[in-house]
Coordinates of C-alpha atoms in Angstrom, one line a residue:
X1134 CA 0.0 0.0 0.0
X1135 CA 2.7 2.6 0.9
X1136 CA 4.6 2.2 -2.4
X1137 CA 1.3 3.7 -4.2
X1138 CA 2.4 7.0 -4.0
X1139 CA -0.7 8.3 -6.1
X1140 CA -3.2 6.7 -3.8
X1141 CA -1.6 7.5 -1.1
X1142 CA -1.5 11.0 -1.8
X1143 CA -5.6 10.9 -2.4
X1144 CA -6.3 9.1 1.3
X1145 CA -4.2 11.7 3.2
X1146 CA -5.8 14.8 1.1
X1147 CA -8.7 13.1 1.1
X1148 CA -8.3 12.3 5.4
X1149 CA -9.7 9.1 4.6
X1150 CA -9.5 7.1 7.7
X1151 CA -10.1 3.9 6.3
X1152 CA -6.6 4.0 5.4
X1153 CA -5.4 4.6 9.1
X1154 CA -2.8 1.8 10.0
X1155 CA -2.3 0.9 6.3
X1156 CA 0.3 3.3 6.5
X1157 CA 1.7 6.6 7.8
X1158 CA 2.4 9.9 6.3
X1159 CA 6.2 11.0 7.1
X1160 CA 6.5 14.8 6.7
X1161 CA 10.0 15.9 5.9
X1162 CA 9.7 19.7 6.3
X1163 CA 8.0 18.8 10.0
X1164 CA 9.7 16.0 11.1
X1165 CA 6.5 14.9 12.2
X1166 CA 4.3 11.2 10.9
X1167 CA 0.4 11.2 11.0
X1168 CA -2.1 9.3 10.2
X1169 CA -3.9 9.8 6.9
X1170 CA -6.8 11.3 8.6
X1171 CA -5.4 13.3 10.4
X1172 CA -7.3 17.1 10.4
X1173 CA -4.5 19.1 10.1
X1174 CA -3.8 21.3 6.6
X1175 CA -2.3 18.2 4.3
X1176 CA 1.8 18.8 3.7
X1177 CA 2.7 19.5 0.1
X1178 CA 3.1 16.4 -2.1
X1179 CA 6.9 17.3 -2.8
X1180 CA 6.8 17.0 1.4
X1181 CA 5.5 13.7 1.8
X1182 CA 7.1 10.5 2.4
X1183 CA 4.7 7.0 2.9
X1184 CA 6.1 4.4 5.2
X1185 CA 4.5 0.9 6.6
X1186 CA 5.1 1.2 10.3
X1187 CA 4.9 3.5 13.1
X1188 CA 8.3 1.7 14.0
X1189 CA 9.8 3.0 10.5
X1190 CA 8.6 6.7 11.0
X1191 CA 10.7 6.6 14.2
X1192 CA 13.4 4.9 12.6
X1193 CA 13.9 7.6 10.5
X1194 CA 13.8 10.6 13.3
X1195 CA 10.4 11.5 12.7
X1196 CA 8.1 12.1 15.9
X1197 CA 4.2 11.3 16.2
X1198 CA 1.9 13.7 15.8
X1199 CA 0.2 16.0 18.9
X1200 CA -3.2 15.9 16.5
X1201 CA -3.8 12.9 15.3
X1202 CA -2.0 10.6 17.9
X1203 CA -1.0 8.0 14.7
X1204 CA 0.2 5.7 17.6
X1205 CA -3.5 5.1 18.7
X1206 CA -5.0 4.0 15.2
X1207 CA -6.3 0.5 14.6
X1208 CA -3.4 -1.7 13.7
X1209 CA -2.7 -2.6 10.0
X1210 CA -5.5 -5.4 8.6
X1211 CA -3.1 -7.4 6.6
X1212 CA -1.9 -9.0 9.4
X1213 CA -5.1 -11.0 10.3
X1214 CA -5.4 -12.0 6.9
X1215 CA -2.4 -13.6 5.9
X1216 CA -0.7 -16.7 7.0
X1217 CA 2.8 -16.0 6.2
X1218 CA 6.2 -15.3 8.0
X1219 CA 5.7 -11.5 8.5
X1220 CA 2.3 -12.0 9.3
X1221 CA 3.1 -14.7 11.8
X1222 CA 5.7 -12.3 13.0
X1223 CA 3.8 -9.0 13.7
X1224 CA 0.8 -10.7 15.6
X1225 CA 3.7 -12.7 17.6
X1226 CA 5.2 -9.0 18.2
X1227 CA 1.5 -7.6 19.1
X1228 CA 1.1 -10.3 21.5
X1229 CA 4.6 -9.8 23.4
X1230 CA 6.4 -12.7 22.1
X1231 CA 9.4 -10.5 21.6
X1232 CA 9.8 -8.0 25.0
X1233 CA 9.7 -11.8 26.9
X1234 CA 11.9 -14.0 24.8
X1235 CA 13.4 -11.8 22.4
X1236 CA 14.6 -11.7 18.7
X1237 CA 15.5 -15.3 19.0
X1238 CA 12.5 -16.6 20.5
X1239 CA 10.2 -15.3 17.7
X1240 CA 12.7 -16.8 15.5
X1241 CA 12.7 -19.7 16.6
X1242 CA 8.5 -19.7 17.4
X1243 CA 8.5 -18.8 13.7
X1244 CA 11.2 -21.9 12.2
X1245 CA 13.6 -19.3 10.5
X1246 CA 17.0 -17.8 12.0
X1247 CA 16.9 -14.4 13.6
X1248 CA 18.6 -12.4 10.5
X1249 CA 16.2 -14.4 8.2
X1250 CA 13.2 -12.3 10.1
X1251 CA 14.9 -9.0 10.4
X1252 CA 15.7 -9.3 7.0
X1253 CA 12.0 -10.0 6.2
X1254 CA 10.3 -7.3 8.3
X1255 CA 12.9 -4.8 7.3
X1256 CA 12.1 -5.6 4.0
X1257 CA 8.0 -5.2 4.4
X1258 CA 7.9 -3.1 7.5
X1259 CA 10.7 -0.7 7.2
X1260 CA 11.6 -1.8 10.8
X1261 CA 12.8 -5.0 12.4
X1262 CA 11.5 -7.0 15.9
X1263 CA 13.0 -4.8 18.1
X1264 CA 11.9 -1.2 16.6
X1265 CA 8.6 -2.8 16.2
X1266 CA 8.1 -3.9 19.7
X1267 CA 9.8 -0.8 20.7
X1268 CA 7.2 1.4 19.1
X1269 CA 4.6 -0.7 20.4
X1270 CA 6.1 -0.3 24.1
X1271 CA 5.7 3.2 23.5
X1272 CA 2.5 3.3 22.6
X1273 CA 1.3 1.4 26.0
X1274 CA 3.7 3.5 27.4
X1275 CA 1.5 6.9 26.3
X1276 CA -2.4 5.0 27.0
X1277 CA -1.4 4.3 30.8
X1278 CA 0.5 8.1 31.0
X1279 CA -2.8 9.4 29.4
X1280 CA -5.3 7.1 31.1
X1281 CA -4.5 5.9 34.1
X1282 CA -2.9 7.5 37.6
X1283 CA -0.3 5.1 38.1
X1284 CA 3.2 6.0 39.0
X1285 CA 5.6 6.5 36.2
X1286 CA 7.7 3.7 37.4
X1287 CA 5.0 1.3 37.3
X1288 CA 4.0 2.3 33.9
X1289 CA 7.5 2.0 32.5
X1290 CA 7.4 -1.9 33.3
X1291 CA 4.1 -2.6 32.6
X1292 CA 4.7 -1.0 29.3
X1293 CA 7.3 -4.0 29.2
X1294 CA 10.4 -1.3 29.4
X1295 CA 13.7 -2.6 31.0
X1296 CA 14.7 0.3 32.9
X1297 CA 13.0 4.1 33.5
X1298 CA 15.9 5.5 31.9
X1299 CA 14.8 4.2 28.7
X1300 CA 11.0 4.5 29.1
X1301 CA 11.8 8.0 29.4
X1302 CA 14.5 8.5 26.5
X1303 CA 11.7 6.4 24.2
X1304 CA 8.7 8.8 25.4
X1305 CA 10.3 12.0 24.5
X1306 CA 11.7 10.7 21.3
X1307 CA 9.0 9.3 19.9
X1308 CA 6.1 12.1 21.7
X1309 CA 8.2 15.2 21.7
X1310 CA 7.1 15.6 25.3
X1311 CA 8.4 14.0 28.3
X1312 CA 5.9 12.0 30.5
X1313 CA 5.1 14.2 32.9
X1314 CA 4.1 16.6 29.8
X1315 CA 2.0 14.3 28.4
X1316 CA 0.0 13.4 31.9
X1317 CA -0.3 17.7 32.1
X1318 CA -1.8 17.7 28.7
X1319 CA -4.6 14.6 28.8
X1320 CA -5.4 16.1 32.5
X1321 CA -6.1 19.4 31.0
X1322 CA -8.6 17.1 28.2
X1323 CA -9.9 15.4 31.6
X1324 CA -8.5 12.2 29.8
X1325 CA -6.2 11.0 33.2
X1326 CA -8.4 8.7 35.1
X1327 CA -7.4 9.1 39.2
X1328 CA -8.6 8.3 42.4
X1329 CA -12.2 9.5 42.3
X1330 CA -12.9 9.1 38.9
X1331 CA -15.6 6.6 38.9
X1332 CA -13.6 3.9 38.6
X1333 CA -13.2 0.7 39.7
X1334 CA -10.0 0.3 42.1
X1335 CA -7.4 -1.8 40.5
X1336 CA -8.9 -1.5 36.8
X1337 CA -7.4 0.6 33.5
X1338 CA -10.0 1.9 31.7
X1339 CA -9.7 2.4 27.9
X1340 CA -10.5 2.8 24.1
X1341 CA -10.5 0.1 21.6
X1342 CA -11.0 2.0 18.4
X1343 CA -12.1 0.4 14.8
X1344 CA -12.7 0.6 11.2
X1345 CA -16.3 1.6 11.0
X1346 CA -18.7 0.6 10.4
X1347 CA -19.1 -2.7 12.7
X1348 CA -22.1 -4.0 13.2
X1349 CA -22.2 -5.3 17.4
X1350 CA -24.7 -7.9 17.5
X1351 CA -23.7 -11.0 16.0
X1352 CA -20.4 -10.1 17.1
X1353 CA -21.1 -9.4 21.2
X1354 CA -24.3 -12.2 20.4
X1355 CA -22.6 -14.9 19.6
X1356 CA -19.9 -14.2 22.8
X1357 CA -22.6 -13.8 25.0
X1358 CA -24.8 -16.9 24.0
X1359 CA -21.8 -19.1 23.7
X1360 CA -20.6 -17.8 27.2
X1361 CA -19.3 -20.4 29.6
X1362 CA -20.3 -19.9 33.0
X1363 CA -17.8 -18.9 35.4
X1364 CA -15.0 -17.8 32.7
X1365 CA -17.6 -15.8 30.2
X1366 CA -20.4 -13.8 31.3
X1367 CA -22.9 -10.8 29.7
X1368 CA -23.6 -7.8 32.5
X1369 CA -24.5 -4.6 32.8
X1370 CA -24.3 -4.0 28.5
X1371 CA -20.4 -5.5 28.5
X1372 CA -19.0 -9.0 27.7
X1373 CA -16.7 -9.9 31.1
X1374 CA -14.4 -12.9 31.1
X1375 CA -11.4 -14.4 32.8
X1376 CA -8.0 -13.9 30.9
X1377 CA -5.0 -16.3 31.0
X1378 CA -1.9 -14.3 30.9
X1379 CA 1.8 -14.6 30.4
X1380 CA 2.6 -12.9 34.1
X1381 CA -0.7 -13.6 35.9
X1382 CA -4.9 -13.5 35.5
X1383 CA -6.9 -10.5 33.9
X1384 CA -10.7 -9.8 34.1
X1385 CA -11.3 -7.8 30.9
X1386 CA -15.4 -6.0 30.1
X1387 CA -15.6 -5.2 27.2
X1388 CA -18.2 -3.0 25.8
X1389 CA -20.1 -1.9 22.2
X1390 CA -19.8 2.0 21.8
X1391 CA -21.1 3.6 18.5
X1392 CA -17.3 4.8 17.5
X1393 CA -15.1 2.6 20.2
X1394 CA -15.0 -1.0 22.3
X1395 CA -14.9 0.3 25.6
X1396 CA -12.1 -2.0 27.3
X1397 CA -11.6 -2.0 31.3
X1398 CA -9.2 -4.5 32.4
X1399 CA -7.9 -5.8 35.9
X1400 CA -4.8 -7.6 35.9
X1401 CA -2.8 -9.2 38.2
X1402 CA 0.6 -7.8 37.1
X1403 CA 0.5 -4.8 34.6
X1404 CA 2.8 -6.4 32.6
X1405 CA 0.0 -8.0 30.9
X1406 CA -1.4 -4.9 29.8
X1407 CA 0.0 -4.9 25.9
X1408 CA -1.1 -8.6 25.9
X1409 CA -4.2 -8.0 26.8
X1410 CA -5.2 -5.6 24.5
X1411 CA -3.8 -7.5 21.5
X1412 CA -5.9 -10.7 22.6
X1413 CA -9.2 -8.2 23.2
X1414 CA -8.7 -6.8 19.6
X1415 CA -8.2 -10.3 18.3
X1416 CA -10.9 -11.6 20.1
X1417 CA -13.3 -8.6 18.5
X1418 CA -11.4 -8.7 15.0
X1419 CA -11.0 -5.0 15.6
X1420 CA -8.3 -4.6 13.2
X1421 CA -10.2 -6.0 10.2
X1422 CA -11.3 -4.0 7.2
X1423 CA -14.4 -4.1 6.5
X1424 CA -14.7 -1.8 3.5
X1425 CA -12.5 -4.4 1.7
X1426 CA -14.9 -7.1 3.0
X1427 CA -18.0 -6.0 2.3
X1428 CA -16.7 -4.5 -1.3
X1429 CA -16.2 -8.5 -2.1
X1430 CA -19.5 -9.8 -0.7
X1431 CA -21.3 -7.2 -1.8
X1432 CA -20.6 -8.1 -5.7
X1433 CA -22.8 -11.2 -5.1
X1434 CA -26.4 -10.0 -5.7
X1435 CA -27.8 -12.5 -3.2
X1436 CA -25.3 -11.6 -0.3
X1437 CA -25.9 -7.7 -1.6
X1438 CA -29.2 -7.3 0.6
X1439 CA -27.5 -9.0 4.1
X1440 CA -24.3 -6.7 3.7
X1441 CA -26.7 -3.4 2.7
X1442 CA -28.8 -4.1 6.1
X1443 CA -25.8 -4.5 8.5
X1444 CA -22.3 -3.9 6.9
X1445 CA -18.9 -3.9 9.1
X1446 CA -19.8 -7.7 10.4
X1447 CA -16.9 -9.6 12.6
X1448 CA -16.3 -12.9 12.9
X1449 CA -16.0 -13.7 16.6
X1450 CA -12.6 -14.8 18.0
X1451 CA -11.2 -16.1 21.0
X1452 CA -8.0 -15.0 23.5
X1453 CA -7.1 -18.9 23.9
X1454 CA -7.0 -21.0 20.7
X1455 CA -6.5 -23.8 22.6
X1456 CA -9.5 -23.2 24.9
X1457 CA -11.6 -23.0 21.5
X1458 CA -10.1 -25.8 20.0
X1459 CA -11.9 -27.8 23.4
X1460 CA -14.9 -25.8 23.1
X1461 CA -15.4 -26.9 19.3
X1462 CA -15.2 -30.5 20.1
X1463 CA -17.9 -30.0 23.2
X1464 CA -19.9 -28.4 20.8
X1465 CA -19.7 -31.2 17.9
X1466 CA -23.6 -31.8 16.9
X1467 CA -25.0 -30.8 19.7
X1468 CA -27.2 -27.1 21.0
X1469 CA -25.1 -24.3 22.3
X1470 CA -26.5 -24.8 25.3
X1471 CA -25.7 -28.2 25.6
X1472 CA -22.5 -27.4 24.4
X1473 CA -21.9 -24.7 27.3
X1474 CA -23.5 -27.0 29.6
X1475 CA -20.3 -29.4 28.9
X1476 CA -17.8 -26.7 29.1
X1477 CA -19.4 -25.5 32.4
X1478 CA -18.7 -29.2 33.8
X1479 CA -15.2 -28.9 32.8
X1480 CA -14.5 -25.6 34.7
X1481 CA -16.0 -26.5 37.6
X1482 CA -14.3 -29.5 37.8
X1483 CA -10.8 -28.6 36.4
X1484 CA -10.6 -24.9 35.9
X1485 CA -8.2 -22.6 38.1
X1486 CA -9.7 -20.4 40.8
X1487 CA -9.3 -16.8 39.9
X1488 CA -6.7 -14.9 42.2
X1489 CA -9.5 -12.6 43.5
X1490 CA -13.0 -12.4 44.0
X1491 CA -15.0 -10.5 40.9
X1492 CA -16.0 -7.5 42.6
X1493 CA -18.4 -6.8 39.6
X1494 CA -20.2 -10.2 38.7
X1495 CA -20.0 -14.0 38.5
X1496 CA -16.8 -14.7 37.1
X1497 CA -14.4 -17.2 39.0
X1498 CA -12.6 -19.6 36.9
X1499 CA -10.2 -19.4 34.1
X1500 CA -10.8 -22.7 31.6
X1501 CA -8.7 -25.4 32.5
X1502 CA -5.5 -25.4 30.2
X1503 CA -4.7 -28.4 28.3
X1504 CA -2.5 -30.2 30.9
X1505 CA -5.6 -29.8 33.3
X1506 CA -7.2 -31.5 31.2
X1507 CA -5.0 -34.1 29.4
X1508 CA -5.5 -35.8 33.2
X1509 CA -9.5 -36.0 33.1
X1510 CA -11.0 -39.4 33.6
X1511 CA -12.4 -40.2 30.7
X1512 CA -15.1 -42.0 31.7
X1513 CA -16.2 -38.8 33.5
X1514 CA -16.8 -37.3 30.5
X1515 CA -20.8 -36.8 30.0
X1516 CA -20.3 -37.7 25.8
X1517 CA -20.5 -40.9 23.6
X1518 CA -17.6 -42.8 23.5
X1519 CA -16.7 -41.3 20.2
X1520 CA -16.5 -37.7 21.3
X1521 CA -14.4 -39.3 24.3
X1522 CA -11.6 -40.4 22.4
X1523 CA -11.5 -36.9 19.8
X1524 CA -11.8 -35.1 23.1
X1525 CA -8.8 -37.2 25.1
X1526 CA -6.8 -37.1 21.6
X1527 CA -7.3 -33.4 21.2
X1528 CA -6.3 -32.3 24.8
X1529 CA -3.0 -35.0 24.6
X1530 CA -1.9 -33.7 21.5
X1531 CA -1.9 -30.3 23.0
X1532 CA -0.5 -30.6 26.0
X1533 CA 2.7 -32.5 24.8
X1534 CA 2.8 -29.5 21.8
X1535 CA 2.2 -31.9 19.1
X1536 CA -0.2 -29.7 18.0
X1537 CA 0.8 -25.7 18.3
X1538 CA -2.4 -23.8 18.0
X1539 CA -1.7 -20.0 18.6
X1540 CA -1.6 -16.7 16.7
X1541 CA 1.4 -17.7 15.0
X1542 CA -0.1 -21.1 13.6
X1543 CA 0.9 -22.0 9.9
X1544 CA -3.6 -22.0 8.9
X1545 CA -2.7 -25.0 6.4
X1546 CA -0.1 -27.2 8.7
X1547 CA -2.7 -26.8 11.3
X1548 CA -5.7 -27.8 9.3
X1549 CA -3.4 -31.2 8.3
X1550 CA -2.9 -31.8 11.9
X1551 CA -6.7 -31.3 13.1
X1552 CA -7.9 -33.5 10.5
X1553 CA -5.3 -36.6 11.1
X1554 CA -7.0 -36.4 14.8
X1555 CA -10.2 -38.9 15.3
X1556 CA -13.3 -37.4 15.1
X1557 CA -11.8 -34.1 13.3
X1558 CA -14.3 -33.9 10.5
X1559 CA -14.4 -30.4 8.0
X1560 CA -17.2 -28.5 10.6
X1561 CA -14.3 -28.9 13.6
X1562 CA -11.7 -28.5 11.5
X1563 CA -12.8 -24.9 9.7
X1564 CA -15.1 -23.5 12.7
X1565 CA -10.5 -23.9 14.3
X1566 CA -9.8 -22.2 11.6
X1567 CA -12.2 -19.5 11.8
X1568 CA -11.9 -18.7 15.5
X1569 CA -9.0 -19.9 16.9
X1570 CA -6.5 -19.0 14.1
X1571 CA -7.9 -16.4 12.6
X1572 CA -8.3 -17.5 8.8
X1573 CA -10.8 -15.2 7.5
X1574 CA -11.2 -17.5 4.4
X1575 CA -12.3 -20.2 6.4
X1576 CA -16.0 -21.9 5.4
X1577 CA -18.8 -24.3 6.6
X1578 CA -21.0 -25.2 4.2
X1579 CA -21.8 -28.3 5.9
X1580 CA -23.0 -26.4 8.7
X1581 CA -26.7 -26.8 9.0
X1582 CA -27.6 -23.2 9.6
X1583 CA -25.5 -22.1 6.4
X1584 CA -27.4 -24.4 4.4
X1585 CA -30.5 -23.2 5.7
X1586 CA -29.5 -19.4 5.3
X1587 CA -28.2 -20.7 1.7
X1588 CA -31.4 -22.1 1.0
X1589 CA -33.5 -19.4 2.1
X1590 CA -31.5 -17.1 -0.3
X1591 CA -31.5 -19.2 -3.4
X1592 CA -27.9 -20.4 -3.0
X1593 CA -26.8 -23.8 -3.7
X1594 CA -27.6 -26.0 -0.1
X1595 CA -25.5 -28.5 -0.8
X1596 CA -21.7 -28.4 0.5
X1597 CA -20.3 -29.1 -2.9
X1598 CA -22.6 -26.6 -4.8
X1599 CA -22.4 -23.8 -2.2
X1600 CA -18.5 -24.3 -2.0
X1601 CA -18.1 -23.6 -5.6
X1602 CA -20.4 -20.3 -5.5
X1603 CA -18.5 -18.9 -2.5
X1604 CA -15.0 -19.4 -4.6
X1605 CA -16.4 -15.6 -5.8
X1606 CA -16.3 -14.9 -2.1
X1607 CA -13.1 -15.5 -1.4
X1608 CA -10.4 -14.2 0.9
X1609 CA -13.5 -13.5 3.1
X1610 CA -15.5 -16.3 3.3
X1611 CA -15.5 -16.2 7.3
X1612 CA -17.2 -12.8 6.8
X1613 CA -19.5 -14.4 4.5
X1614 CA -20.6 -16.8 7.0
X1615 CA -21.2 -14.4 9.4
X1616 CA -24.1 -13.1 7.3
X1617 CA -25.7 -16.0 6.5
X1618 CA -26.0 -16.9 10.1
X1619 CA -27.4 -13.8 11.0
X1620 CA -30.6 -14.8 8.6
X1621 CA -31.4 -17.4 11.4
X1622 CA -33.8 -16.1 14.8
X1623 CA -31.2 -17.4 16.9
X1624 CA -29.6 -15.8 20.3
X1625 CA -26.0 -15.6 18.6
X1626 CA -27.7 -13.0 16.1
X1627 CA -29.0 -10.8 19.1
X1628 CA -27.0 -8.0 21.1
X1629 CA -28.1 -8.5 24.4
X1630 CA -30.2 -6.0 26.5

């Protein structure tokens, strides 16, 4: 995208902010990077310079803009749609892969030597691991100055910075202010959350954005019907759950706003706090593009009508792909109730206690993690003897790493894996696919409500036939599936009261 100069040129004149996180607008005479919306007078052409990463702008000495804060745009939608080293890389980066085990632990998560990904991200991103995490230190960094009363010291390492030295080099550098400047300046906006502001004690409240539109309710639905009791809950207008961290346990709500996700997370260690975030967005698919999406669906006349009434769907993720993975087996042919039912069994049998109480609600497990479960009794298992041994296989296969499933998960390597398992048929296999790892070409057309939304529309019902018309769907046929579900009166269609 960057390298069109020419279209480039029309977003940022333009301040098309569909663009924002594609990439960012270096302005030589300034020294300055924006976003391509931002509403400040565009630069000359002759002045501009288009790079992919916030991490290259501050490569090259430029510093982020006071207006349109590029730092807080949603992150770049390519990404979540690809499958391939770089990819794999940048959500391994997002999730924190590289501030706890450094350069050569994302090589090595990744199967390539450490100057075979620098080389690769440099060549893409402008930037290699370590500018990239740094920038997205930075950015943490400015949400908890900006957001939160904690002590600088305390932000510096929960930001996942080694020293306050450095935390306060970096802030300056990349802000132009130092942080005590930028804590002056959101108090003066009323932005710095305190002691009596409303808050909860112990929580970090903040804003999730998006590329609009997005349409909530299959989206916060399907979480909130599918919601396992104890771990998952719907109160109060937000989706609560229990997160498994790297450092510790979170509690994140998250809630639909008409131009944000409202996001207020308690963590055990703050540390957590860039991890989080990353696995909220992902759980959401905040970072998708929707315009692109609904551009593609939108050129089939029978899916025309569905996107028209609701455009901006999400397909619903998860924070744990190996908790889904469990969950999807549960779920083979029977209700989602029955199916949370099961899982419900599991957690109160097997799942960790959280640290402390929920102060706001019912939450007060985490789902048990695969080694929990690899040393379940079988026989205690309320499912026919079939389901018993896919279950038993599944959780085995995990928890001796035979089978990786995570952010950085090679889509078609896993899919091989999940099918060689017993039991493992297409549905289990793609709804993985879908959820768990993210593939947003992923498709069900076995799936009896996709045959019944097919069938209802005119479109082939038969797996075969429907696969063949939704080739003209394709890189989005996840999305696709999320509108032909919501054609169905069912309680994953409906945004809770």
């Amino acid at each position: 995208m960057y390298t069109d100069t020419e279209r480039c040129v029309r977003a940022v004149q333009s301040k098309d902010a569909r663009f924002d996180g594609w990439f960012f607008t270096a302005v030589r005479t300034t020294g300055i990077y924006c976003r391509p919306s931002c509403p400040a007078v565009p630069p000359k052409v002759e002045n501009m310079t288009f790079l992919p990463s916030a991490a290259a702008c501050q490569q090259s000495g430029y510093r982020a803009c006071k207006r349109c804060r590029p730092d807080t745009s949603p992150g770049s939608p390519e990404w979540n749609a690809r499958a391939d080293a770089v990819a794999r890389a940048m959500r391994l980066i997002q999730d924190g892969v590289v501030d706890r085990e450094g350069v050569p632990g994302l090589a090595s998560r990744l199967g390539y030597s450490a100057r075979q990904v620098e080389r690769q991200l440099g060549a893409e991103l402008g930037a290699g691991p370590l500018a990239l995490a740094r920038a997205q230190r930075a950015q943490t960094a400015r949400l908890l100055i900006e957001t939160s009363g904690l002590p600088m010291g305390d932000i510096a390492f929960a930001a996942g910075f080694s020293s306050i030295r450095t935390f306060n080099d970096t802030v300056r550098e990349v802000f132009a202010l130092a942080p005590s400047e930028l804590r002056a300046k959101a108090a003066g906006r009323g932005a710095v959350r305190g002691a009596g502001s409303g808050q909860v004690p112990g929580t970090i409240s903040l804003r999730l954005p998006f590329r609009a539109p997005l349409t909530p309710d299959n989206l916060f639905g399907h979480l909130a019907a599918t919601a396992v009791p104890g771990v998952e809950e719907w109160r109060a207008g937000a989706y609560r759950r229990t997160l498994r961290l790297p450092y510790g346990t979170g509690v994140v709500a998250l809630t639909p706003r008409p131009d944000h996700i409202g996001c207020r997370l308690a963590l055990t260690d703050l540390r957590d706090l860039t991890i989080a975030i990353s696995r909220c967005r992902r759980l959401l698919d905040l970072d998708a593009d929707p315009e692109a999406v609904d551009e593609q669906l939108r050129a089939d006349p029978l899916l025309a009508p569905l996107v028209a009434k609701a455009p901006g769907r999400r397909v619903p993720r998860t924070v744990d792909a190996e908790e889904f993975a469990v969950r999807a087996v549960l779920g083979q042919q029977v209700s989602t109730a029955a199916a949370r039912t099961h899982a419900a069994r599991l957690v109160r049998a097997l799942g960790e206690p959280v640290t402390d109480p929920d102060p706001e609600g019912g939450l007060t497990h985490l789902f048990p993690s695969s080694q929990a479960l690899a040393g379940l009794d079988p026989e205690s298992l309320a499912l026919p003897r079939s389901r018993r041994t896919t279950f038993t296989t599944l959780v085995s296969a995990l928890a001796d790493g035979s089978l990786p499933l995570g952010i950085d998960s090679d889509w078609e390597a896993a899919r091989a894996r999940l099918g060689a398992l017993p039991g493992f048929g297409p549905w289990t296999t793609e709804i993985i696919a879908m959820r768990a790892l993210g593939d947003p070409d992923a498709f069900i057309p076995a799936d009896l409500g996709i045959r019944r939304a097919a069938k209802g529309l005119g479109l082939p019902s038969t797996p075969a036939a429907l696969t063949a018309r939704a080739a003209h769907w394709r890189p989005w046929r996840a999305y696709a599936v999320q509108y032909l579900w919501a054609t169905e009166d069912h309680a994953i269609n409906v945004l809770p009261a």
